[in-house]
Amino acid sequence: MDLVRGSGLIPVKKRPRILHGSSSFCRYEVKFKGIVLFLVERKMGTSRRNFLMELARKRGFQIESELRDCVTHIVAENNSGAEVVKWLQSKQLDNVIKCQIVDISWFTECMAAGCPVQIENRHQLTVQEDCPASFNTPVSSSCVRVSPYACQRRTPLQDINRIFTIAFDILAENYEFLENTGPRKAYQRASAVLKSLSFPIVTMKDVEGLPHLGQQMKYIIEEILEDGKCSIVEEIISAERYKSFKIFTSIFGVGLKTAEKWYRMGYRTLEDIRSNKSLTFTSMQKHGLLYYEDIAGYVTKTEADAAERLIRTIIWGFVSDAIVTVTGGFRRGKHIGHDVDILITCPCKEDEKQILHKTIKVLKNRSLLLFHDLVESTFDDTKRPSRCVDSLDHFQKCFLILRLQKEEETKNAKESYAHRRWKAIRVDLVVTPYEQYAFALLGWTGSQQFERDLRRYASHEKKMMLDNHALYDKSKKMFLKAKTEEDIFKHLGLEYLEPWERNA
Ligand code: DCT
Ligand code: MG
């Protein structure tokens, strides 16, 4: 079996009008002659496979749903080379022996590039005689049993496998910049599993049987164990696209779409953006650029505490029984963050409606507001919680840049704002109805991966739907009430995890 051939994949300039045959809908033109893909369903799943097949067709690739003799590239996910070979041997097809067997990473890079990319060593699935256990092999009794859900694992802030999780986080971020959701989530899940381990990974035996660790991830761990670094990650962090996207997306108000647009226009640095007279910016982006040096740095715990005190004092001035809580990373015990997330509620509905507008007015009057964008609530209590694990909530909220007066101890700091008596910091204020407070607190405490797994757990394991507003039991066809986060864990049949154990 020839697994290590050069690809010879040259896009055909003059597009032949070959339309997809029997196994596909005749909707998309085949752009790349001589390349016929096949996706192995094993460990990929039917729906993901169908989605990827449709994507490939849209990009102009010929892709077969059945394994035929015309197939030139067999793409597998989370399978070792040996596993694919064994499966292929059972198919007894003559030509398959000449196929390239590649990892899903090659496929996703082709989709991102919009054309076939050269097959590199890292894309190849090698065949080893003694194939290591695959990622979902049951854990042996000597191994630690690790749940596939972050809400069933304790993940403290301290991450003793940082050397691996940093690599996975960079890979996930790079896939995010490529708007490639599947592999982004896969690397985030894998990183979260490693963050929960209470022992350092020192040999490949340590990762045997861990959930969400596919073959590709194991190769990366192996490389780091051998060389102390990962060559793909090294390539990514020095790549122009990654570096520019890092800068652009660190500007408040700039998302992936804008970063992509600027990159395509040929801009690469912050200076390129700032000095450009022809670009138009939203008000949020203008302020993001104006206070970039302050905002792109970190908010410290001391600054977060000062912001919380300021907001709480203002709010207590007109609603004395309001609850004002810092959530997000700081509630999980982090010492630094990119913003301060503050959740606000009060028992009286009338007060609740006024609270944010009044707070903004006071901040304005005291010249403490550098920017704000207030979004009114879009909550509709006739709707069930969202099915999407990444859906945003509908609370009334305000994204602001606060002019935070420096405290004595930070006045002598060497930061860029050292010459000023204040620092611009990003604050999110979120107002929740009193009866939804526990759900909002749980949702806004994070981490993002923890929330995603909590919702996935609710829906896959309990037939319930959870979001930042409510919990719905589909079997009982009713909403389950909760006054505290503990109540929600109880409804889900989960052991309670403290906020600082949710750093997945
Ligand atoms: N959140 C979520 N889903 C998202 C974004 C956020 O569930 N798509 C939740 C989890 C964390 C919380 O909202 C606050 O979001 P961030 O401020 O982005 O996260 P953080 O953990 O506070 O990170 P940082 O310390 O960098 O602010
Ligand atoms: Mg935050």
Coordinates of N, CA, C and O and ligand atoms in Angstrom, one line a residue, residues 328-329 332 334 336-339 341 390 392 443-448 451 455, ligand 1:
G328 N -17.5 35.2 34.6 CA -16.4 35.0 33.6 C -15.2 34.4 34.3 O -15.3 33.8 35.4
G329 N -14.0 34.7 33.7 CA -12.8 34.1 34.2 C -12.4 34.5 35.6 O -11.9 33.7 36.4
R332 N -13.9 32.3 38.1 CA -13.2 31.0 38.0 C -11.8 31.0 38.7 O -11.1 30.0 38.6
K334 N -9.3 33.3 37.9 CA -8.2 33.8 37.1 C -7.7 35.1 37.7 O -8.5 35.9 38.3
I336 N -6.0 37.3 35.7 CA -6.0 38.3 34.6 C -7.1 37.8 33.6 O -7.5 36.7 33.6
G337 N -7.6 38.8 32.9 CA -8.7 38.5 31.9 C -8.7 39.5 30.8 O -8.0 40.5 30.9
H338 N -9.5 39.3 29.7 CA -9.5 40.3 28.7 C -10.6 41.3 28.9 O -10.6 42.4 28.3
D339 N -11.5 41.0 29.8 CA -12.6 41.9 30.2 C -13.1 41.6 31.6 O -12.7 40.6 32.2
D341 N -16.7 40.7 33.3 CA -18.1 40.4 33.0 C -18.9 40.5 34.3 O -18.6 39.9 35.3
D390 N -23.8 26.6 21.3 CA -23.0 27.9 21.3 C -23.9 29.1 21.1 O -23.4 30.2 20.9
L392 N -26.0 32.4 21.7 CA -25.9 33.5 22.6 C -27.2 33.8 23.3 O -28.2 33.3 22.9
G443 N -24.2 30.2 33.2 CA -23.8 30.4 31.8 C -22.6 31.4 31.6 O -21.7 31.2 30.8
W444 N -22.7 32.5 32.4 CA -21.6 33.5 32.3 C -20.4 33.3 33.0 O -19.4 34.0 32.9
T445 N -20.4 32.2 33.9 CA -19.2 31.9 34.6 C -18.2 31.1 33.7 O -17.0 31.3 33.8
G446 N -18.7 30.4 32.7 CA -17.8 29.7 31.8 C -17.1 28.5 32.4 O -17.5 28.0 33.5
S447 N -16.0 28.0 31.9 CA -15.5 28.5 30.6 C -16.4 28.1 29.5 O -17.3 27.4 29.6
Q448 N -16.0 28.6 28.3 CA -16.9 28.4 27.1 C -17.0 26.9 26.9 O -18.1 26.4 26.6
E451 N -19.3 25.3 29.4 CA -20.7 25.5 29.1 C -21.2 24.7 27.9 O -22.3 24.1 27.9
R455 N -24.3 21.8 28.2 CA -25.4 21.8 27.3 C -25.5 20.5 26.5 O -26.6 20.0 26.3
Ligands
DCT1 N1 -19.6 32.4 27.1 C1 -20.2 31.4 26.5 N2 -20.2 31.3 25.2 C2 -19.6 32.2 24.4 C3 -18.9 33.2 25.0 C4 -18.9 33.3 26.4 O1 -20.8 30.6 27.2 N3 -19.6 32.0 23.1 C5 -19.6 32.5 28.5 C6 -18.4 31.8 29.1 C7 -17.5 32.8 29.8 C8 -18.4 34.0 29.9 O2 -19.4 33.9 28.9 C9 -17.6 35.3 29.6 O3 -17.0 35.3 28.4 P1 -15.5 35.8 28.1 O4 -15.3 37.1 28.8 O5 -15.3 35.8 26.7 O6 -14.7 34.6 28.8 P2 -13.8 34.5 30.1 O7 -13.7 33.1 30.5 O8 -14.2 35.5 31.1 O9 -12.3 34.9 29.5 P3 -11.4 36.2 29.8 O10 -10.8 35.9 31.1 O11 -10.5 36.3 28.6 O12 -12.3 37.4 29.8

